[in-house]
Each structure stands twice: as C-alpha cells, then as structure tokens.
CSV table of C-alpha atoms and ligand atoms in Angstrom, one decimal:
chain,number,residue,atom,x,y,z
A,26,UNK,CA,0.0,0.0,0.0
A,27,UNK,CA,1.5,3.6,-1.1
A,28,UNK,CA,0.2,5.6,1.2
A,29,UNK,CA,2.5,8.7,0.4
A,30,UNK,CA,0.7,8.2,-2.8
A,31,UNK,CA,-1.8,11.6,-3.7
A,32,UNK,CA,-4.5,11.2,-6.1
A,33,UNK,CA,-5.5,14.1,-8.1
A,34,UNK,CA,-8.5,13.9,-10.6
A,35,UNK,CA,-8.8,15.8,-13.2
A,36,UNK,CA,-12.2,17.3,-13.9
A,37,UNK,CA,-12.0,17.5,-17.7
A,38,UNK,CA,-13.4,14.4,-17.6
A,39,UNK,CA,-16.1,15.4,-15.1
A,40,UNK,CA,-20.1,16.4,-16.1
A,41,UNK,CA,-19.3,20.2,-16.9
A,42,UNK,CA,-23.2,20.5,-16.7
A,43,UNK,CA,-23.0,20.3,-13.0
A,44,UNK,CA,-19.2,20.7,-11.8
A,45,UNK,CA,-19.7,21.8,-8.2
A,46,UNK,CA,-22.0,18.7,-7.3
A,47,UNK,CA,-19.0,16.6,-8.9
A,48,UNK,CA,-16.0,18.3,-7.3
A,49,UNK,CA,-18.0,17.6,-3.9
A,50,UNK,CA,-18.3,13.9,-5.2
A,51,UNK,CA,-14.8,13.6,-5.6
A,52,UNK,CA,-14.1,15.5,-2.4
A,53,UNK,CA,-16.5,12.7,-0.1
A,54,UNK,CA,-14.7,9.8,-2.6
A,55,UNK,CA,-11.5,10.6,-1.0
A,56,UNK,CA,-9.6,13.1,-3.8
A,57,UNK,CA,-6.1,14.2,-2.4
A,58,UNK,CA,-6.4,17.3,-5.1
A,59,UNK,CA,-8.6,18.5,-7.6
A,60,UNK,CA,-6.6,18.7,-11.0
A,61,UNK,CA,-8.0,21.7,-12.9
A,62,UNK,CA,-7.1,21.8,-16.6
A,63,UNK,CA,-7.0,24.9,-18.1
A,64,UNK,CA,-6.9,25.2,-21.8
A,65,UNK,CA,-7.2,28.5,-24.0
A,66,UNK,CA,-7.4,27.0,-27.7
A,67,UNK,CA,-4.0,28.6,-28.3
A,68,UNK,CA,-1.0,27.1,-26.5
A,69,UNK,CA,-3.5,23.7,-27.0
A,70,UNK,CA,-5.9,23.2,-29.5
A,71,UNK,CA,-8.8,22.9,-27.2
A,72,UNK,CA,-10.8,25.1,-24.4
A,73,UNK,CA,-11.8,24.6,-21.2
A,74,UNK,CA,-12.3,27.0,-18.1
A,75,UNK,CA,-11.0,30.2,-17.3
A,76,UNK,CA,-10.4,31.7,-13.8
A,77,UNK,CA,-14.2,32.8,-13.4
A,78,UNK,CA,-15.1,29.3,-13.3
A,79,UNK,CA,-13.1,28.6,-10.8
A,80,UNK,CA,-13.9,31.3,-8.4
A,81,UNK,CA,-17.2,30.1,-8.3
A,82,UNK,CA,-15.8,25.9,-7.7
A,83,UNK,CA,-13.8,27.2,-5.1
A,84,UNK,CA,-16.3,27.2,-2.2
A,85,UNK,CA,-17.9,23.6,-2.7
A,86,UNK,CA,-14.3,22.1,-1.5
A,87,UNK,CA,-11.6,23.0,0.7
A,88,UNK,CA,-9.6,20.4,-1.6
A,89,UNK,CA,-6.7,21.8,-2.9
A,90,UNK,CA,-6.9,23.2,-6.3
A,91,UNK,CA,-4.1,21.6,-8.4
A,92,UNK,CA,-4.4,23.8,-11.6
A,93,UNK,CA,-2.7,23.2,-14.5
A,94,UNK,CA,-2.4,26.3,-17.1
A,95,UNK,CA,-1.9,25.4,-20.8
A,96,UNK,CA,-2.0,28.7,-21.5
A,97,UNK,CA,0.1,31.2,-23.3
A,98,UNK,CA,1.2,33.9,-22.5
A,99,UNK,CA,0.5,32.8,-18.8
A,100,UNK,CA,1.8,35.7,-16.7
A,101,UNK,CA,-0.3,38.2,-17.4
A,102,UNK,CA,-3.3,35.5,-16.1
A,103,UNK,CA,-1.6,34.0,-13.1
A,104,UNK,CA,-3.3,37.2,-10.3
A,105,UNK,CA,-6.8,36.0,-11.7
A,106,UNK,CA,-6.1,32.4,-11.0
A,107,UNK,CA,-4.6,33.3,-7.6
A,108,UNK,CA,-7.5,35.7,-6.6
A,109,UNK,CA,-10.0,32.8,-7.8
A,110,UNK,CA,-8.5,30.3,-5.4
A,111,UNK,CA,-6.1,28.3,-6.9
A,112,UNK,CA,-3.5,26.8,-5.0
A,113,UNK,CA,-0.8,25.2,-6.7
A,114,UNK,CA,-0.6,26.6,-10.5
A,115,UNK,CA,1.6,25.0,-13.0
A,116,UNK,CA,2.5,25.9,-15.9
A,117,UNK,CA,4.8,25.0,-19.4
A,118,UNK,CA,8.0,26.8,-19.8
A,119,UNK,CA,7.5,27.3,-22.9
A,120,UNK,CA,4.6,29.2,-22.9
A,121,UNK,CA,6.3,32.2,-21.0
A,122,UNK,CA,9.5,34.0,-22.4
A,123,UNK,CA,11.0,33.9,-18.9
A,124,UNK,CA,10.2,30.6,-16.4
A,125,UNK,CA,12.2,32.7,-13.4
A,126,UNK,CA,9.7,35.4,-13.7
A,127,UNK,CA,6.5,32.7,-14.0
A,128,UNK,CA,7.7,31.5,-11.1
A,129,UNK,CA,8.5,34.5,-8.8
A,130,UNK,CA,5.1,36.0,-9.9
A,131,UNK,CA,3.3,32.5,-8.7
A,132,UNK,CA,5.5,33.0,-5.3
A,133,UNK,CA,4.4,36.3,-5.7
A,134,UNK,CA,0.9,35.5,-4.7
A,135,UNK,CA,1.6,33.0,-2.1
A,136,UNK,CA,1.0,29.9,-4.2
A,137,UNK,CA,2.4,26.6,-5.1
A,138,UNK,CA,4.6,26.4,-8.0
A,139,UNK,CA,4.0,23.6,-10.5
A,140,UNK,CA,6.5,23.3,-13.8
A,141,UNK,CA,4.8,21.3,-15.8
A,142,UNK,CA,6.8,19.2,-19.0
A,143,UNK,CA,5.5,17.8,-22.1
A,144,UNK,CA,6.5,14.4,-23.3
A,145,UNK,CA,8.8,15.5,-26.3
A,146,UNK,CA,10.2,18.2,-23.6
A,147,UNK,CA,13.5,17.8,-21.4
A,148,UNK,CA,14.5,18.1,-18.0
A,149,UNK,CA,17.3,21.1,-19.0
A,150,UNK,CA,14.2,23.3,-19.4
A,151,UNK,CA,13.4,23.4,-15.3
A,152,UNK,CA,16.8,22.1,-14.1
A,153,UNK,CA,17.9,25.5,-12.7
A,154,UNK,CA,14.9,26.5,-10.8
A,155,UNK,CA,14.4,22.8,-8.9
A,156,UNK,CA,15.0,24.8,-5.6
A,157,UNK,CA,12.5,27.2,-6.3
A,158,UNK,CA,9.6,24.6,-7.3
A,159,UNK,CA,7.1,23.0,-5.2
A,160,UNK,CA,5.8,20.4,-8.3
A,161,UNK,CA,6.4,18.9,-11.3
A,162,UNK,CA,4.1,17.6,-13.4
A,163,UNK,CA,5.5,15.2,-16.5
A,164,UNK,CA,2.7,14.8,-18.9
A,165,UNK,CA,2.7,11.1,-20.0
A,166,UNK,CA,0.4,12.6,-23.5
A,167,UNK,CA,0.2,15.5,-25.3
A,168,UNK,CA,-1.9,18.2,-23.5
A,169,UNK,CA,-5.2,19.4,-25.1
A,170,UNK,CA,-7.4,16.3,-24.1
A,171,UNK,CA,-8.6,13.7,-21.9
A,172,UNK,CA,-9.0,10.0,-22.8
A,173,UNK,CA,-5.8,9.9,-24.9
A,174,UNK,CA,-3.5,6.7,-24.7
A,175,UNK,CA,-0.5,6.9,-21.9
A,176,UNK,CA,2.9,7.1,-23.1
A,177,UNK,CA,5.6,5.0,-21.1
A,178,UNK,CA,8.7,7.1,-23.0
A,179,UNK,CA,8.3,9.6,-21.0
A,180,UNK,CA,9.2,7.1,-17.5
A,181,UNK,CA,13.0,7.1,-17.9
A,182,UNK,CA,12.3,11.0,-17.4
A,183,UNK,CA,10.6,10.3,-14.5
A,184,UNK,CA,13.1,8.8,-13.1
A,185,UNK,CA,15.8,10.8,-13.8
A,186,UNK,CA,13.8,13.6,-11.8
A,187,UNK,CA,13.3,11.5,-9.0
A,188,UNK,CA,16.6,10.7,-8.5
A,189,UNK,CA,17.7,14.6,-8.9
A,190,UNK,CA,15.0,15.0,-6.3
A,191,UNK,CA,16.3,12.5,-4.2
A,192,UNK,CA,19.9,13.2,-4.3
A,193,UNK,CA,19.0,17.4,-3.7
A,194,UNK,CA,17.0,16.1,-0.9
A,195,UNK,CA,14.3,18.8,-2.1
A,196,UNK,CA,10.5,19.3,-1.2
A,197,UNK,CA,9.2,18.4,-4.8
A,198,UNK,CA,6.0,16.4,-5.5
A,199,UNK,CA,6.3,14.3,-8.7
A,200,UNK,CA,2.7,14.3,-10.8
A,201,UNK,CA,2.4,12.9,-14.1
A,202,UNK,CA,-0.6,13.5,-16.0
A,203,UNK,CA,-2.2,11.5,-18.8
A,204,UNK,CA,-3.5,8.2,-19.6
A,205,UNK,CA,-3.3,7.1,-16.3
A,206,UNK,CA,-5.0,3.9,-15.0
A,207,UNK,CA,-5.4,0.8,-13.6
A,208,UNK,CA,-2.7,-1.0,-15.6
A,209,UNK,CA,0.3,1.5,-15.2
A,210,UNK,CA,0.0,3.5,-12.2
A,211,UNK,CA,2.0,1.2,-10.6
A,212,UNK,CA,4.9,1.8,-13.0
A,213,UNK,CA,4.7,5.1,-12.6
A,214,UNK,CA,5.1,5.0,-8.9
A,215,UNK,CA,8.1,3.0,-9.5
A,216,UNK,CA,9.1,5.7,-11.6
A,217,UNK,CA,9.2,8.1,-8.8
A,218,UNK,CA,5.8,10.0,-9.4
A,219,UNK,CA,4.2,10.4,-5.9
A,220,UNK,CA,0.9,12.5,-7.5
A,221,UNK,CA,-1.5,10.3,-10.1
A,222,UNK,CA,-3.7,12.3,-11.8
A,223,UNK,CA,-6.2,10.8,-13.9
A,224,UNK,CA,-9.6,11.6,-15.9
A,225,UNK,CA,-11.0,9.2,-17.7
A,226,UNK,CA,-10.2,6.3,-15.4
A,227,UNK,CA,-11.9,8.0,-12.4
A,228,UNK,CA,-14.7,8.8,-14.1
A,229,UNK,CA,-15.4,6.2,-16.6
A,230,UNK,CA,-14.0,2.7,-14.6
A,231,UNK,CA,-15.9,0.4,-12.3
A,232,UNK,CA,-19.5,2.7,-13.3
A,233,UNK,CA,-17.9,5.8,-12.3
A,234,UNK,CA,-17.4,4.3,-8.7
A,235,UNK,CA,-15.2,7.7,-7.6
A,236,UNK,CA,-14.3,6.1,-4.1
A,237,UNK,CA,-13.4,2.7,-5.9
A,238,UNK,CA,-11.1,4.1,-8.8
A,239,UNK,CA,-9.5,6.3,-6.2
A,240,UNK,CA,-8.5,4.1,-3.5
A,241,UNK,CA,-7.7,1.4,-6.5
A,242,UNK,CA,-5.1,3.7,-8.0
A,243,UNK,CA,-3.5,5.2,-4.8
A,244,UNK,CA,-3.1,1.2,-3.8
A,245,UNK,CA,-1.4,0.6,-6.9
B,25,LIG,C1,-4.5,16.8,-20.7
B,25,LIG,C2,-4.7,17.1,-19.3
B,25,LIG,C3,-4.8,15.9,-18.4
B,25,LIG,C4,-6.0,15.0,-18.8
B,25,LIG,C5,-6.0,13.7,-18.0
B,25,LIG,O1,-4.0,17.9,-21.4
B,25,LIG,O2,-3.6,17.9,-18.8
B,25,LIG,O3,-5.0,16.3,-17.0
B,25,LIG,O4,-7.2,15.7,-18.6
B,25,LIG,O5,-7.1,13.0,-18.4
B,25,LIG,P1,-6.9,11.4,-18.6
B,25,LIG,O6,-6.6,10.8,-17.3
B,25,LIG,O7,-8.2,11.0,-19.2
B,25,LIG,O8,-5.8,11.2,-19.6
B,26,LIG,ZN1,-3.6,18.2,-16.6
C-alpha cells in the first residue's frame, strides 16, 4: 500500500453541466487534489475554463486546487487564477518567455509552484529553478485532451527527476498526467511519481465508482 501516494483527478473528464456537485463527489470519494485543466485554444488546440469558473468551484471544497495552465502567455493570467482560489498553479516553460519570472510572480501571490513538461520536452528546461519549485508535473500525453492513450517514453524522465530530487534532498511532489489507470500506475510510482492524476479512469471505470477508482489507484 503507497500511502504517500496523492491522487488528483482531473475534472475534464467530469459532467461540466453540473461541476460543483462533482468536485463535492470527488471530495467525499477521497480526492487528495482536484486537477483543474485549463486550456485556451491557443497554447492547446482545445478550451476549457477560465479563472471565473473557478472562483465560483472554489467554495464547494476545501480540496486543494491543483491547476494546470496550458496557456500562453500565462503571466499576465496568473493574479486571476490566484485571486479565484487556486492553490498550486503549473505551468509550461515554454509558454512564458521567462520561467524565473512565471515563477517568482506564482511565489508572488503565495502559491504553489507547478513546472509542468511535455512528453517530447526535457528536463534542462526546469533544471535551474528545482529549488524554487514546489511540483512537477510530467505529462505522460500531449496536452489538449482527456481519454488519450498513456505514453511510457516519458518514464525514464521520470526517473531521472526522481533521483535529482532525491539526491537534492528537495521538497518536490512528482505528478504525471495523462493516460493514467489501472494498468500503469504502478509503473509510474516505480518511476518516482508520488501525485497520479487521472480523468478518464476515475470517471469512466468500475460505473464511475469515484471512491473505488481512487483508493484502487492510490493502492497501486
Ligand atoms: C491533458 C490534461 C490531463 C487529462 C487527464 O491535457 O492535462 O490532465 O485531462 O485525463 P486522462 O486521465 O483521461 O488522460
Ligand atoms: Zn492536466
């Protein structure tokens, strides 16, 4: 049994017709974080919620608010996301001409830092800042969508942070994000993540049992 193992779903998989009754479902099933994918059609070819949205989830849960921006440019939004109640916020390098700044402006407002990096993208992006970030999410698909097929490549990266991590004996929480389920959460524990998100497989699995398909990935 992991139990140093935090499970964050992500609600892009969740009824948007009635999102606050399903963040309080995941809540009551047991949801370490609630991942919060935010997409503007730009940086991804698909949209999803904006800061608005979010100031109006944030009282049904006192949950922390894991939300990932795939945004660009991100700076210039990260006050509205802080103001609305998010609590770590994570963003891609390369969606912001300066990730020092990104980050000092997140600090800025008292909130988690999250680095997040896509599959085709390397560790020499975030390598510098480690001490200054509080999460890092490795994306095990390409961000835009829920549902999409998990890609093992991106473990040996993984890895290779965990044992950076390890060795700087630093305070970083290791999420991946994508394609996560039943079959190779465990490998990705192995890997060194210590944060699961997953969609589909939360929402879809076992008739949408929430409590089930969260206490059956965090006991990967
Ligand atoms: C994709 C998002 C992921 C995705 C996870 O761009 O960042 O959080 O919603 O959903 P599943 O678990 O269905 O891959
Ligand atoms: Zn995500």
């Amino acid at each position: 049994m992991s139990s140093n193992i935090k499970i964050s779903p992500s609600i892009l998989s969740a009824d948007f017709s009635k999102l606050g009754e399903e963040i309080i479902s995941l809540d009551k099933a047991g949801a370490d974080y609630i991942h919060v994918d935010v997409m503007d059609g730009h940086f991804v070819p698909n949209i999803t919620i904006g800061p608005e949205i979010i100031k109006k989830l944030r009282p049904v849960t006192k949950k922390t608010f894991d939300v990932h921006l795939m945004i660009e440019p991100v700076d210039k939004y990260i006050k509205d996301f802080a103001n609305a109640g998010a609590d770590i916020i994570t963003f891609h390098p390369e969606a912001t001409p300066s990730t020092e700044e990104t980050i000092n402006l997140i600090k800025k407002f008292n909130k988690k830092v999250g680095v997040s990096l896509k599959p085709k993208s390397d560790i020499s992006l975030i390598e510098k800042y480690l001490k200054k970030i509080d999460l890092i999410l490795v994306m095990s698909v390409e961000p835009g969508f829920a549902g999409q097929k998990f890609m093992p490549d991106v473990l040996p990266k993984l890895k290779k942070l965990k044992e950076i991590i390890t060795n700087e004996n630093l305070k970083i929480d290791l999420e991946i994000d994508g394609g996560i389920n039943f079959e190779n959460s465990k490998d990705a524990i192995n890997a060194g993540a210590n944060v699961l998100v997953s969609g589909s497989t939360i929402f879809k699995q076992n008739n949408g049992d929430l409590k089930k398909n969260i206490s059956l990935l965090r006991s990967s």
